[in-house]
């Protein structure tokens, strides 16, 4: 997100262990579109790690995304379906808040 507030990711041949999110040196709203490939069943198995603009882990608040409801969402695993993750990056407190909108179907 250091260069744009909107990014997209299409799963490839497997799961993602940890998703690393890099934020700019300013607060803002950011969106990540995650699409399953044609096979589906892909997941993010670990945490959503948060980094500052200089590529160091966020230190003031949390080094991982703070999710609405207290835990990371369960992503849609159907082939070619899309989830959108929305983040608010609070640069002053170095905390990233996340919510998910799940299961857009084509």
PDB file of N, CA and C in Angstrom:
ATOM      1  N   UNK A   1       0.810  -1.206   0.000  1.00  0.00           N
ATOM      2  CA  UNK A   1       0.000   0.000   0.000  1.00  0.00           C
ATOM      3  C   UNK A   1       0.851   1.266   0.000  1.00  0.00           C
ATOM      4  N   UNK A   2       2.145   1.143  -0.055  1.00  0.00           N
ATOM      5  CA  UNK A   2       2.990   2.338  -0.030  1.00  0.00           C
ATOM      6  C   UNK A   2       2.829   3.182  -1.285  1.00  0.00           C
ATOM      7  N   UNK A   3       2.319   2.564  -2.374  1.00  0.00           N
ATOM      8  CA  UNK A   3       2.208   3.297  -3.626  1.00  0.00           C
ATOM      9  C   UNK A   3       0.777   3.489  -4.109  1.00  0.00           C
ATOM     10  N   UNK A   4      -0.171   2.786  -3.489  1.00  0.00           N
ATOM     11  CA  UNK A   4      -1.570   2.905  -3.873  1.00  0.00           C
ATOM     12  C   UNK A   4      -2.438   2.397  -2.730  1.00  0.00           C
ATOM     13  N   UNK A   5      -3.623   2.961  -2.588  1.00  0.00           N
ATOM     14  CA  UNK A   5      -4.490   2.514  -1.491  1.00  0.00           C
ATOM     15  C   UNK A   5      -5.363   1.320  -1.886  1.00  0.00           C
ATOM     16  N   UNK A   6      -5.227   0.839  -3.107  1.00  0.00           N
ATOM     17  CA  UNK A   6      -5.973  -0.334  -3.556  1.00  0.00           C
ATOM     18  C   UNK A   6      -5.013  -1.323  -4.197  1.00  0.00           C
ATOM     19  N   UNK A   7      -5.117  -2.571  -3.753  1.00  0.00           N
ATOM     20  CA  UNK A   7      -4.264  -3.634  -4.281  1.00  0.00           C
ATOM     21  C   UNK A   7      -5.121  -4.871  -4.532  1.00  0.00           C
ATOM     22  N   UNK A   8      -4.623  -5.765  -5.384  1.00  0.00           N
ATOM     23  CA  UNK A   8      -5.327  -7.028  -5.575  1.00  0.00           C
ATOM     24  C   UNK A   8      -4.337  -8.168  -5.564  1.00  0.00           C
ATOM     25  N   UNK A   9      -4.869  -9.335  -5.191  1.00  0.00           N
ATOM     26  CA  UNK A   9      -4.063 -10.532  -5.056  1.00  0.00           C
ATOM     27  C   UNK A   9      -4.894 -11.707  -5.544  1.00  0.00           C
ATOM     28  N   UNK A  10      -4.333 -12.494  -6.444  1.00  0.00           N
ATOM     29  CA  UNK A  10      -4.985 -13.730  -6.872  1.00  0.00           C
ATOM     30  C   UNK A  10      -4.133 -14.883  -6.366  1.00  0.00           C
ATOM     31  N   UNK A  11      -4.786 -15.809  -5.647  1.00  0.00           N
ATOM     32  CA  UNK A  11      -4.053 -16.966  -5.158  1.00  0.00           C
ATOM     33  C   UNK A  11      -3.439 -17.712  -6.328  1.00  0.00           C
ATOM     34  N   UNK A  12      -2.256 -18.271  -6.096  1.00  0.00           N
ATOM     35  CA  UNK A  12      -1.580 -19.076  -7.104  1.00  0.00           C
ATOM     36  C   UNK A  12      -1.752 -20.551  -6.785  1.00  0.00           C
ATOM     37  N   UNK A  13      -0.654 -21.260  -6.716  1.00  0.00           N
ATOM     38  CA  UNK A  13      -0.694 -22.714  -6.581  1.00  0.00           C
ATOM     39  C   UNK A  13      -0.826 -23.206  -5.140  1.00  0.00           C
ATOM     40  N   UNK A  14      -1.003 -22.311  -4.183  1.00  0.00           N
ATOM     41  CA  UNK A  14      -1.089 -22.791  -2.805  1.00  0.00           C
ATOM     42  C   UNK A  14      -1.556 -21.720  -1.851  1.00  0.00           C
ATOM     43  N   UNK A  15      -1.465 -22.061  -0.575  1.00  0.00           N
ATOM     44  CA  UNK A  15      -1.880 -21.148   0.488  1.00  0.00           C
ATOM     45  C   UNK A  15      -0.809 -20.096   0.748  1.00  0.00           C
ATOM     46  N   UNK A  16      -1.191 -19.051   1.457  1.00  0.00           N
ATOM     47  CA  UNK A  16      -0.265 -18.021   1.907  1.00  0.00           C
ATOM     48  C   UNK A  16      -0.083 -18.222   3.404  1.00  0.00           C
ATOM     49  N   UNK A  17       1.160 -18.298   3.851  1.00  0.00           N
ATOM     50  CA  UNK A  17       1.414 -18.517   5.272  1.00  0.00           C
ATOM     51  C   UNK A  17       1.145 -17.248   6.070  1.00  0.00           C
ATOM     52  N   UNK A  18       1.816 -16.166   5.753  1.00  0.00           N
ATOM     53  CA  UNK A  18       1.593 -14.878   6.413  1.00  0.00           C
ATOM     54  C   UNK A  18       1.470 -13.816   5.330  1.00  0.00           C
ATOM     55  N   UNK A  19       0.453 -12.985   5.427  1.00  0.00           N
ATOM     56  CA  UNK A  19       0.294 -11.880   4.489  1.00  0.00           C
ATOM     57  C   UNK A  19       0.948 -10.657   5.101  1.00  0.00           C
ATOM     58  N   UNK A  20       1.871 -10.050   4.376  1.00  0.00           N
ATOM     59  CA  UNK A  20       2.594  -8.888   4.868  1.00  0.00           C
ATOM     60  C   UNK A  20       2.027  -7.632   4.224  1.00  0.00           C
ATOM     61  N   UNK A  21       1.594  -6.691   5.055  1.00  0.00           N
ATOM     62  CA  UNK A  21       0.990  -5.450   4.592  1.00  0.00           C
ATOM     63  C   UNK A  21       1.913  -4.284   4.938  1.00  0.00           C
ATOM     64  N   UNK A  22       2.327  -3.525   3.927  1.00  0.00           N
ATOM     65  CA  UNK A  22       3.218  -2.380   4.101  1.00  0.00           C
ATOM     66  C   UNK A  22       2.423  -1.109   3.876  1.00  0.00           C
ATOM     67  N   UNK A  23       2.452  -0.207   4.860  1.00  0.00           N
ATOM     68  CA  UNK A  23       1.659   1.015   4.800  1.00  0.00           C
ATOM     69  C   UNK A  23       2.544   2.244   4.668  1.00  0.00           C
ATOM     70  N   UNK A  24       2.003   3.332   4.097  1.00  0.00           N
ATOM     71  CA  UNK A  24       2.781   4.556   3.925  1.00  0.00           C
ATOM     72  C   UNK A  24       2.941   5.311   5.244  1.00  0.00           C
ATOM     73  N   UNK A  25       3.692   6.375   5.175  1.00  0.00           N
ATOM     74  CA  UNK A  25       3.982   7.209   6.337  1.00  0.00           C
ATOM     75  C   UNK A  25       2.849   8.214   6.575  1.00  0.00           C
ATOM     76  N   UNK A  26       1.613   7.730   6.532  1.00  0.00           N
ATOM     77  CA  UNK A  26       0.435   8.557   6.774  1.00  0.00           C
ATOM     78  C   UNK A  26      -0.755   7.636   7.017  1.00  0.00           C
ATOM     79  N   UNK A  27      -1.714   8.119   7.758  1.00  0.00           N
ATOM     80  CA  UNK A  27      -2.927   7.342   8.019  1.00  0.00           C
ATOM     81  C   UNK A  27      -3.813   7.330   6.782  1.00  0.00           C
ATOM     82  N   UNK A  28      -4.654   6.297   6.668  1.00  0.00           N
ATOM     83  CA  UNK A  28      -5.568   6.254   5.537  1.00  0.00           C
ATOM     84  C   UNK A  28      -6.351   4.962   5.465  1.00  0.00           C
ATOM     85  N   UNK A  29      -7.238   4.914   4.472  1.00  0.00           N
ATOM     86  CA  UNK A  29      -8.066   3.738   4.205  1.00  0.00           C
ATOM     87  C   UNK A  29      -7.481   2.982   3.017  1.00  0.00           C
ATOM     88  N   UNK A  30      -7.438   1.656   3.134  1.00  0.00           N
ATOM     89  CA  UNK A  30      -6.810   0.824   2.119  1.00  0.00           C
ATOM     90  C   UNK A  30      -7.678  -0.401   1.870  1.00  0.00           C
ATOM     91  N   UNK A  31      -7.663  -0.880   0.622  1.00  0.00           N
ATOM     92  CA  UNK A  31      -8.472  -2.047   0.277  1.00  0.00           C
ATOM     93  C   UNK A  31      -7.633  -3.076  -0.473  1.00  0.00           C
ATOM     94  N   UNK A  32      -7.880  -4.340  -0.120  1.00  0.00           N
ATOM     95  CA  UNK A  32      -7.214  -5.457  -0.775  1.00  0.00           C
ATOM     96  C   UNK A  32      -8.268  -6.411  -1.314  1.00  0.00           C
ATOM     97  N   UNK A  33      -8.277  -6.605  -2.623  1.00  0.00           N
ATOM     98  CA  UNK A  33      -9.169  -7.554  -3.265  1.00  0.00           C
ATOM     99  C   UNK A  33      -8.411  -8.877  -3.369  1.00  0.00           C
ATOM    100  N   UNK A  34      -8.993  -9.939  -2.809  1.00  0.00           N
ATOM    101  CA  UNK A  34      -8.367 -11.263  -2.851  1.00  0.00           C
ATOM    102  C   UNK A  34      -9.258 -12.190  -3.671  1.00  0.00           C
ATOM    103  N   UNK A  35      -8.673 -12.770  -4.720  1.00  0.00           N
ATOM    104  CA  UNK A  35      -9.441 -13.655  -5.612  1.00  0.00           C
ATOM    105  C   UNK A  35      -8.876 -15.070  -5.546  1.00  0.00           C
ATOM    106  N   UNK A  36      -9.784 -16.023  -5.461  1.00  0.00           N
ATOM    107  CA  UNK A  36      -9.386 -17.428  -5.558  1.00  0.00           C
ATOM    108  C   UNK A  36      -9.041 -17.729  -7.012  1.00  0.00           C
ATOM    109  N   UNK A  37      -8.105 -18.632  -7.205  1.00  0.00           N
ATOM    110  CA  UNK A  37      -7.806 -19.063  -8.573  1.00  0.00           C
ATOM    111  C   UNK A  37      -8.893 -20.031  -9.054  1.00  0.00           C
ATOM    112  N   UNK A  38      -8.720 -20.632 -10.208  1.00  0.00           N
ATOM    113  CA  UNK A  38      -9.717 -21.525 -10.773  1.00  0.00           C
ATOM    114  C   UNK A  38      -9.901 -22.822 -10.001  1.00  0.00           C
ATOM    115  N   UNK A  39      -8.966 -23.131  -9.136  1.00  0.00           N
ATOM    116  CA  UNK A  39      -9.063 -24.335  -8.308  1.00  0.00           C
ATOM    117  C   UNK A  39      -9.793 -24.041  -7.010  1.00  0.00           C
ATOM    118  N   UNK A  40      -9.501 -22.897  -6.402  1.00  0.00           N
ATOM    119  CA  UNK A  40     -10.106 -22.541  -5.121  1.00  0.00           C
ATOM    120  C   UNK A  40      -9.461 -23.270  -3.956  1.00  0.00           C
ATOM    121  N   UNK A  41     -10.101 -23.184  -2.805  1.00  0.00           N
ATOM    122  CA  UNK A  41      -9.646 -23.827  -1.565  1.00  0.00           C
ATOM    123  C   UNK A  41      -8.350 -23.247  -1.025  1.00  0.00           C
ATOM    124  N   UNK A  42      -7.946 -22.056  -1.453  1.00  0.00           N
ATOM    125  CA  UNK A  42      -6.729 -21.419  -0.959  1.00  0.00           C
ATOM    126  C   UNK A  42      -7.064 -20.594   0.287  1.00  0.00           C
ATOM    127  N   UNK A  43      -6.120 -20.536   1.213  1.00  0.00           N
ATOM    128  CA  UNK A  43      -6.344 -19.781   2.448  1.00  0.00           C
ATOM    129  C   UNK A  43      -5.096 -19.011   2.849  1.00  0.00           C
ATOM    130  N   UNK A  44      -5.270 -18.104   3.777  1.00  0.00           N
ATOM    131  CA  UNK A  44      -4.152 -17.464   4.466  1.00  0.00           C
ATOM    132  C   UNK A  44      -4.093 -18.152   5.819  1.00  0.00           C
ATOM    133  N   UNK A  45      -3.059 -18.958   6.030  1.00  0.00           N
ATOM    134  CA  UNK A  45      -3.006 -19.834   7.188  1.00  0.00           C
ATOM    135  C   UNK A  45      -2.452 -19.166   8.439  1.00  0.00           C
ATOM    136  N   UNK A  46      -1.729 -18.087   8.276  1.00  0.00           N
ATOM    137  CA  UNK A  46      -1.109 -17.420   9.424  1.00  0.00           C
ATOM    138  C   UNK A  46      -1.707 -16.054   9.668  1.00  0.00           C
ATOM    139  N   UNK A  47      -0.881 -15.150  10.133  1.00  0.00           N
ATOM    140  CA  UNK A  47      -1.356 -13.820  10.498  1.00  0.00           C
ATOM    141  C   UNK A  47      -1.200 -12.825   9.352  1.00  0.00           C
ATOM    142  N   UNK A  48      -1.855 -11.705   9.524  1.00  0.00           N
ATOM    143  CA  UNK A  48      -1.748 -10.567   8.610  1.00  0.00           C
ATOM    144  C   UNK A  48      -0.795  -9.589   9.292  1.00  0.00           C
ATOM    145  N   UNK A  49       0.465  -9.599   8.877  1.00  0.00           N
ATOM    146  CA  UNK A  49       1.507  -8.814   9.539  1.00  0.00           C
ATOM    147  C   UNK A  49       1.521  -7.383   9.003  1.00  0.00           C
ATOM    148  N   UNK A  50       1.767  -6.438   9.908  1.00  0.00           N
ATOM    149  CA  UNK A  50       1.711  -5.009   9.576  1.00  0.00           C
ATOM    150  C   UNK A  50       3.105  -4.396   9.665  1.00  0.00           C
ATOM    151  N   UNK A  51       3.470  -3.644   8.598  1.00  0.00           N
ATOM    152  CA  UNK A  51       4.772  -2.999   8.527  1.00  0.00           C
ATOM    153  C   UNK A  51       4.615  -1.518   8.234  1.00  0.00           C
ATOM    154  N   UNK A  52       5.554  -0.746   8.744  1.00  0.00           N
ATOM    155  CA  UNK A  52       5.607   0.688   8.472  1.00  0.00           C
ATOM    156  C   UNK A  52       6.177   0.929   7.073  1.00  0.00           C
ATOM    157  N   UNK A  53       6.168   2.195   6.669  1.00  0.00           N
ATOM    158  CA  UNK A  53       6.677   2.605   5.361  1.00  0.00           C
ATOM    159  C   UNK A  53       8.140   2.211   5.155  1.00  0.00           C
ATOM    160  N   UNK A  54       8.919   2.126   6.253  1.00  0.00           N
ATOM    161  CA  UNK A  54      10.345   1.814   6.138  1.00  0.00           C
ATOM    162  C   UNK A  54      10.627   0.306   6.245  1.00  0.00           C
ATOM    163  N   UNK A  55       9.581  -0.502   6.140  1.00  0.00           N
ATOM    164  CA  UNK A  55       9.651  -1.958   6.136  1.00  0.00           C
ATOM    165  C   UNK A  55       9.982  -2.574   7.489  1.00  0.00           C
ATOM    166  N   UNK A  56       9.845  -1.803   8.563  1.00  0.00           N
ATOM    167  CA  UNK A  56      10.005  -2.360   9.898  1.00  0.00           C
ATOM    168  C   UNK A  56       8.621  -2.704  10.446  1.00  0.00           C
ATOM    169  N   UNK A  57       8.540  -3.713  11.322  1.00  0.00           N
ATOM    170  CA  UNK A  57       7.226  -4.063  11.884  1.00  0.00           C
ATOM    171  C   UNK A  57       6.621  -2.892  12.651  1.00  0.00           C
ATOM    172  N   UNK A  58       5.315  -2.750  12.553  1.00  0.00           N
ATOM    173  CA  UNK A  58       4.621  -1.714  13.326  1.00  0.00           C
ATOM    174  C   UNK A  58       4.908  -1.960  14.799  1.00  0.00           C
ATOM    175  N   UNK A  59       5.250  -0.897  15.512  1.00  0.00           N
ATOM    176  CA  UNK A  59       5.678  -1.071  16.901  1.00  0.00           C
ATOM    177  C   UNK A  59       4.810  -0.335  17.911  1.00  0.00           C
ATOM    178  N   UNK A  60       4.096   0.687  17.490  1.00  0.00           N
ATOM    179  CA  UNK A  60       3.350   1.496  18.451  1.00  0.00           C
ATOM    180  C   UNK A  60       2.071   0.854  18.941  1.00  0.00           C
ATOM    181  N   UNK A  61       1.402   0.108  18.068  1.00  0.00           N
ATOM    182  CA  UNK A  61       0.118  -0.474  18.436  1.00  0.00           C
ATOM    183  C   UNK A  61       0.156  -1.985  18.358  1.00  0.00           C
ATOM    184  N   UNK A  62       0.096  -2.513  17.140  1.00  0.00           N
ATOM    185  CA  UNK A  62       0.077  -3.958  16.962  1.00  0.00           C
ATOM    186  C   UNK A  62       0.841  -4.315  15.693  1.00  0.00           C
ATOM    187  N   UNK A  63       1.596  -5.381  15.741  1.00  0.00           N
ATOM    188  CA  UNK A  63       2.350  -5.825  14.569  1.00  0.00           C
ATOM    189  C   UNK A  63       1.510  -6.719  13.657  1.00  0.00           C
ATOM    190  N   UNK A  64       0.247  -6.947  14.034  1.00  0.00           N
ATOM    191  CA  UNK A  64      -0.697  -7.684  13.195  1.00  0.00           C
ATOM    192  C   UNK A  64      -1.994  -6.888  13.102  1.00  0.00           C
ATOM    193  N   UNK A  65      -2.798  -7.179  12.091  1.00  0.00           N
ATOM    194  CA  UNK A  65      -4.075  -6.487  11.909  1.00  0.00           C
ATOM    195  C   UNK A  65      -4.995  -6.784  13.094  1.00  0.00           C
ATOM    196  N   UNK A  66      -5.675  -5.744  13.567  1.00  0.00           N
ATOM    197  CA  UNK A  66      -6.700  -5.878  14.603  1.00  0.00           C
ATOM    198  C   UNK A  66      -8.033  -5.993  13.865  1.00  0.00           C
ATOM    199  N   UNK A  67      -8.684  -7.155  13.967  1.00  0.00           N
ATOM    200  CA  UNK A  67      -9.888  -7.430  13.194  1.00  0.00           C
ATOM    201  C   UNK A  67     -11.154  -7.135  13.977  1.00  0.00           C
ATOM    202  N   UNK A  68     -12.167  -6.647  13.276  1.00  0.00           N
ATOM    203  CA  UNK A  68     -13.493  -6.498  13.872  1.00  0.00           C
ATOM    204  C   UNK A  68     -13.947  -7.879  14.338  1.00  0.00           C
ATOM    205  N   UNK A  69     -14.452  -7.965  15.547  1.00  0.00           N
ATOM    206  CA  UNK A  69     -14.877  -9.255  16.080  1.00  0.00           C
ATOM    207  C   UNK A  69     -13.761 -10.044  16.731  1.00  0.00           C
ATOM    208  N   UNK A  70     -12.517  -9.586  16.611  1.00  0.00           N
ATOM    209  CA  UNK A  70     -11.418 -10.200  17.331  1.00  0.00           C
ATOM    210  C   UNK A  70     -10.595 -11.246  16.607  1.00  0.00           C
ATOM    211  N   UNK A  71     -11.021 -11.685  15.422  1.00  0.00           N
ATOM    212  CA  UNK A  71     -10.202 -12.668  14.709  1.00  0.00           C
ATOM    213  C   UNK A  71     -10.286 -12.434  13.203  1.00  0.00           C
ATOM    214  N   UNK A  72      -9.267 -12.904  12.510  1.00  0.00           N
ATOM    215  CA  UNK A  72      -9.213 -12.740  11.053  1.00  0.00           C
ATOM    216  C   UNK A  72     -10.386 -13.468  10.401  1.00  0.00           C
ATOM    217  N   UNK A  73     -10.877 -12.941   9.285  1.00  0.00           N
ATOM    218  CA  UNK A  73     -12.022 -13.577   8.618  1.00  0.00           C
ATOM    219  C   UNK A  73     -11.639 -14.915   7.987  1.00  0.00           C
ATOM    220  N   UNK A  74     -12.621 -15.753   7.827  1.00  0.00           N
ATOM    221  CA  UNK A  74     -12.454 -16.981   7.055  1.00  0.00           C
ATOM    222  C   UNK A  74     -12.764 -16.635   5.605  1.00  0.00           C
ATOM    223  N   UNK A  75     -11.749 -16.680   4.776  1.00  0.00           N
ATOM    224  CA  UNK A  75     -11.924 -16.280   3.380  1.00  0.00           C
ATOM    225  C   UNK A  75     -12.773 -17.286   2.616  1.00  0.00           C
ATOM    226  N   UNK A  76     -13.450 -16.790   1.594  1.00  0.00           N
ATOM    227  CA  UNK A  76     -14.226 -17.636   0.704  1.00  0.00           C
ATOM    228  C   UNK A  76     -13.263 -18.531  -0.067  1.00  0.00           C
ATOM    229  N   UNK A  77     -13.567 -19.808  -0.171  1.00  0.00           N
ATOM    230  CA  UNK A  77     -12.650 -20.729  -0.840  1.00  0.00           C
ATOM    231  C   UNK A  77     -13.187 -21.279  -2.159  1.00  0.00           C
ATOM    232  N   UNK A  78     -14.351 -20.842  -2.586  1.00  0.00           N
ATOM    233  CA  UNK A  78     -14.886 -21.300  -3.872  1.00  0.00           C
ATOM    234  C   UNK A  78     -14.042 -20.751  -5.018  1.00  0.00           C
ATOM    235  N   UNK A  79     -13.838 -21.544  -6.045  1.00  0.00           N
ATOM    236  CA  UNK A  79     -13.038 -21.143  -7.198  1.00  0.00           C
ATOM    237  C   UNK A  79     -13.561 -19.838  -7.794  1.00  0.00           C
ATOM    238  N   UNK A  80     -12.643 -18.937  -8.085  1.00  0.00           N
ATOM    239  CA  UNK A  80     -12.893 -17.651  -8.750  1.00  0.00           C
ATOM    240  C   UNK A  80     -13.735 -16.669  -7.937  1.00  0.00           C
ATOM    241  N   UNK A  81     -14.029 -16.928  -6.684  1.00  0.00           N
ATOM    242  CA  UNK A  81     -14.772 -15.979  -5.860  1.00  0.00           C
ATOM    243  C   UNK A  81     -13.818 -14.930  -5.290  1.00  0.00           C
ATOM    244  N   UNK A  82     -14.392 -13.811  -4.876  1.00  0.00           N
ATOM    245  CA  UNK A  82     -13.602 -12.659  -4.447  1.00  0.00           C
ATOM    246  C   UNK A  82     -14.028 -12.213  -3.051  1.00  0.00           C
ATOM    247  N   UNK A  83     -13.039 -11.839  -2.236  1.00  0.00           N
ATOM    248  CA  UNK A  83     -13.251 -11.197  -0.943  1.00  0.00           C
ATOM    249  C   UNK A  83     -12.543  -9.850  -0.990  1.00  0.00           C
ATOM    250  N   UNK A  84     -13.114  -8.862  -0.299  1.00  0.00           N
ATOM    251  CA  UNK A  84     -12.472  -7.557  -0.205  1.00  0.00           C
ATOM    252  C   UNK A  84     -12.194  -7.268   1.263  1.00  0.00           C
ATOM    253  N   UNK A  85     -10.923  -7.017   1.564  1.00  0.00           N
ATOM    254  CA  UNK A  85     -10.511  -6.663   2.911  1.00  0.00           C
ATOM    255  C   UNK A  85     -10.249  -5.164   2.951  1.00  0.00           C
ATOM    256  N   UNK A  86     -10.851  -4.498   3.925  1.00  0.00           N
ATOM    257  CA  UNK A  86     -10.691  -3.053   4.076  1.00  0.00           C
ATOM    258  C   UNK A  86      -9.921  -2.785   5.358  1.00  0.00           C
ATOM    259  N   UNK A  87      -8.952  -1.884   5.251  1.00  0.00           N
ATOM    260  CA  UNK A  87      -8.092  -1.569   6.389  1.00  0.00           C
ATOM    261  C   UNK A  87      -8.079  -0.069   6.658  1.00  0.00           C
ATOM    262  N   UNK A  88      -8.057   0.284   7.931  1.00  0.00           N
ATOM    263  CA  UNK A  88      -7.745   1.656   8.323  1.00  0.00           C
ATOM    264  C   UNK A  88      -6.395   1.614   9.007  1.00  0.00           C
ATOM    265  N   UNK A  89      -5.406   2.277   8.433  1.00  0.00           N
ATOM    266  CA  UNK A  89      -4.064   2.350   8.992  1.00  0.00           C
ATOM    267  C   UNK A  89      -3.950   3.650   9.772  1.00  0.00           C
ATOM    268  N   UNK A  90      -3.772   3.522  11.084  1.00  0.00           N
ATOM    269  CA  UNK A  90      -3.559   4.663  11.987  1.00  0.00           C
ATOM    270  C   UNK A  90      -2.055   4.809  12.163  1.00  0.00           C
ATOM    271  N   UNK A  91      -1.459   5.685  11.375  1.00  0.00           N
ATOM    272  CA  UNK A  91      -0.005   5.835  11.395  1.00  0.00           C
ATOM    273  C   UNK A  91       0.485   6.402  12.722  1.00  0.00           C
ATOM    274  N   UNK A  92      -0.286   7.285  13.349  1.00  0.00           N
ATOM    275  CA  UNK A  92       0.143   7.876  14.623  1.00  0.00           C
ATOM    276  C   UNK A  92       0.335   6.816  15.701  1.00  0.00           C
ATOM    277  N   UNK A  93      -0.565   5.841  15.747  1.00  0.00           N
ATOM    278  CA  UNK A  93      -0.502   4.785  16.762  1.00  0.00           C
ATOM    279  C   UNK A  93      -0.010   3.458  16.206  1.00  0.00           C
ATOM    280  N   UNK A  94       0.312   3.440  14.922  1.00  0.00           N
ATOM    281  CA  UNK A  94       0.799   2.258  14.219  1.00  0.00           C
ATOM    282  C   UNK A  94      -0.086   1.035  14.479  1.00  0.00           C
ATOM    283  N   UNK A  95      -1.371   1.231  14.209  1.00  0.00           N
ATOM    284  CA  UNK A  95      -2.341   0.164  14.361  1.00  0.00           C
ATOM    285  C   UNK A  95      -3.150   0.064  13.073  1.00  0.00           C
ATOM    286  N   UNK A  96      -3.358  -1.166  12.616  1.00  0.00           N
ATOM    287  CA  UNK A  96      -4.149  -1.413  11.419  1.00  0.00           C
ATOM    288  C   UNK A  96      -5.429  -2.137  11.823  1.00  0.00           C
ATOM    289  N   UNK A  97      -6.565  -1.549  11.499  1.00  0.00           N
ATOM    290  CA  UNK A  97      -7.881  -2.122  11.798  1.00  0.00           C
ATOM    291  C   UNK A  97      -8.441  -2.716  10.511  1.00  0.00           C
ATOM    292  N   UNK A  98      -8.983  -3.935  10.582  1.00  0.00           N
ATOM    293  CA  UNK A  98      -9.472  -4.588   9.383  1.00  0.00           C
ATOM    294  C   UNK A  98     -10.888  -5.119   9.495  1.00  0.00           C
ATOM    295  N   UNK A  99     -11.611  -5.061   8.368  1.00  0.00           N
ATOM    296  CA  UNK A  99     -12.936  -5.672   8.231  1.00  0.00           C
ATOM    297  C   UNK A  99     -12.978  -6.358   6.864  1.00  0.00           C
ATOM    298  N   UNK A 100     -13.858  -7.348   6.749  1.00  0.00           N
ATOM    299  CA  UNK A 100     -13.931  -8.117   5.493  1.00  0.00           C
ATOM    300  C   UNK A 100     -15.348  -8.066   4.920  1.00  0.00           C
ATOM    301  N   UNK A 101     -15.412  -7.991   3.594  1.00  0.00           N
ATOM    302  CA  UNK A 101     -16.647  -8.168   2.849  1.00  0.00           C
ATOM    303  C   UNK A 101     -16.402  -9.406   1.994  1.00  0.00           C
ATOM    304  N   UNK A 102     -17.182 -10.447   2.221  1.00  0.00           N
ATOM    305  CA  UNK A 102     -16.849 -11.765   1.698  1.00  0.00           C
ATOM    306  C   UNK A 102     -17.799 -12.270   0.616  1.00  0.00           C
ATOM    307  N   UNK A 103     -17.260 -13.117  -0.234  1.00  0.00           N
ATOM    308  CA  UNK A 103     -17.986 -13.974  -1.172  1.00  0.00           C
ATOM    309  C   UNK A 103     -18.700 -13.244  -2.300  1.00  0.00           C
ATOM    310  N   UNK A 104     -17.945 -12.431  -3.034  1.00  0.00           N
ATOM    311  CA  UNK A 104     -18.478 -11.914  -4.286  1.00  0.00           C
ATOM    312  C   UNK A 104     -18.399 -13.052  -5.300  1.00  0.00           C
ATOM    313  N   UNK A 105     -19.490 -13.315  -6.013  1.00  0.00           N
ATOM    314  CA  UNK A 105     -19.564 -14.473  -6.903  1.00  0.00           C
ATOM    315  C   UNK A 105     -19.708 -14.037  -8.353  1.00  0.00           C
ATOM    316  N   UNK A 106     -19.119 -14.816  -9.235  1.00  0.00           N
ATOM    317  CA  UNK A 106     -19.205 -14.536 -10.671  1.00  0.00           C
ATOM    318  C   UNK A 106     -19.843 -15.692 -11.382  1.00  0.00           C
TER     319      UNK A 106
END
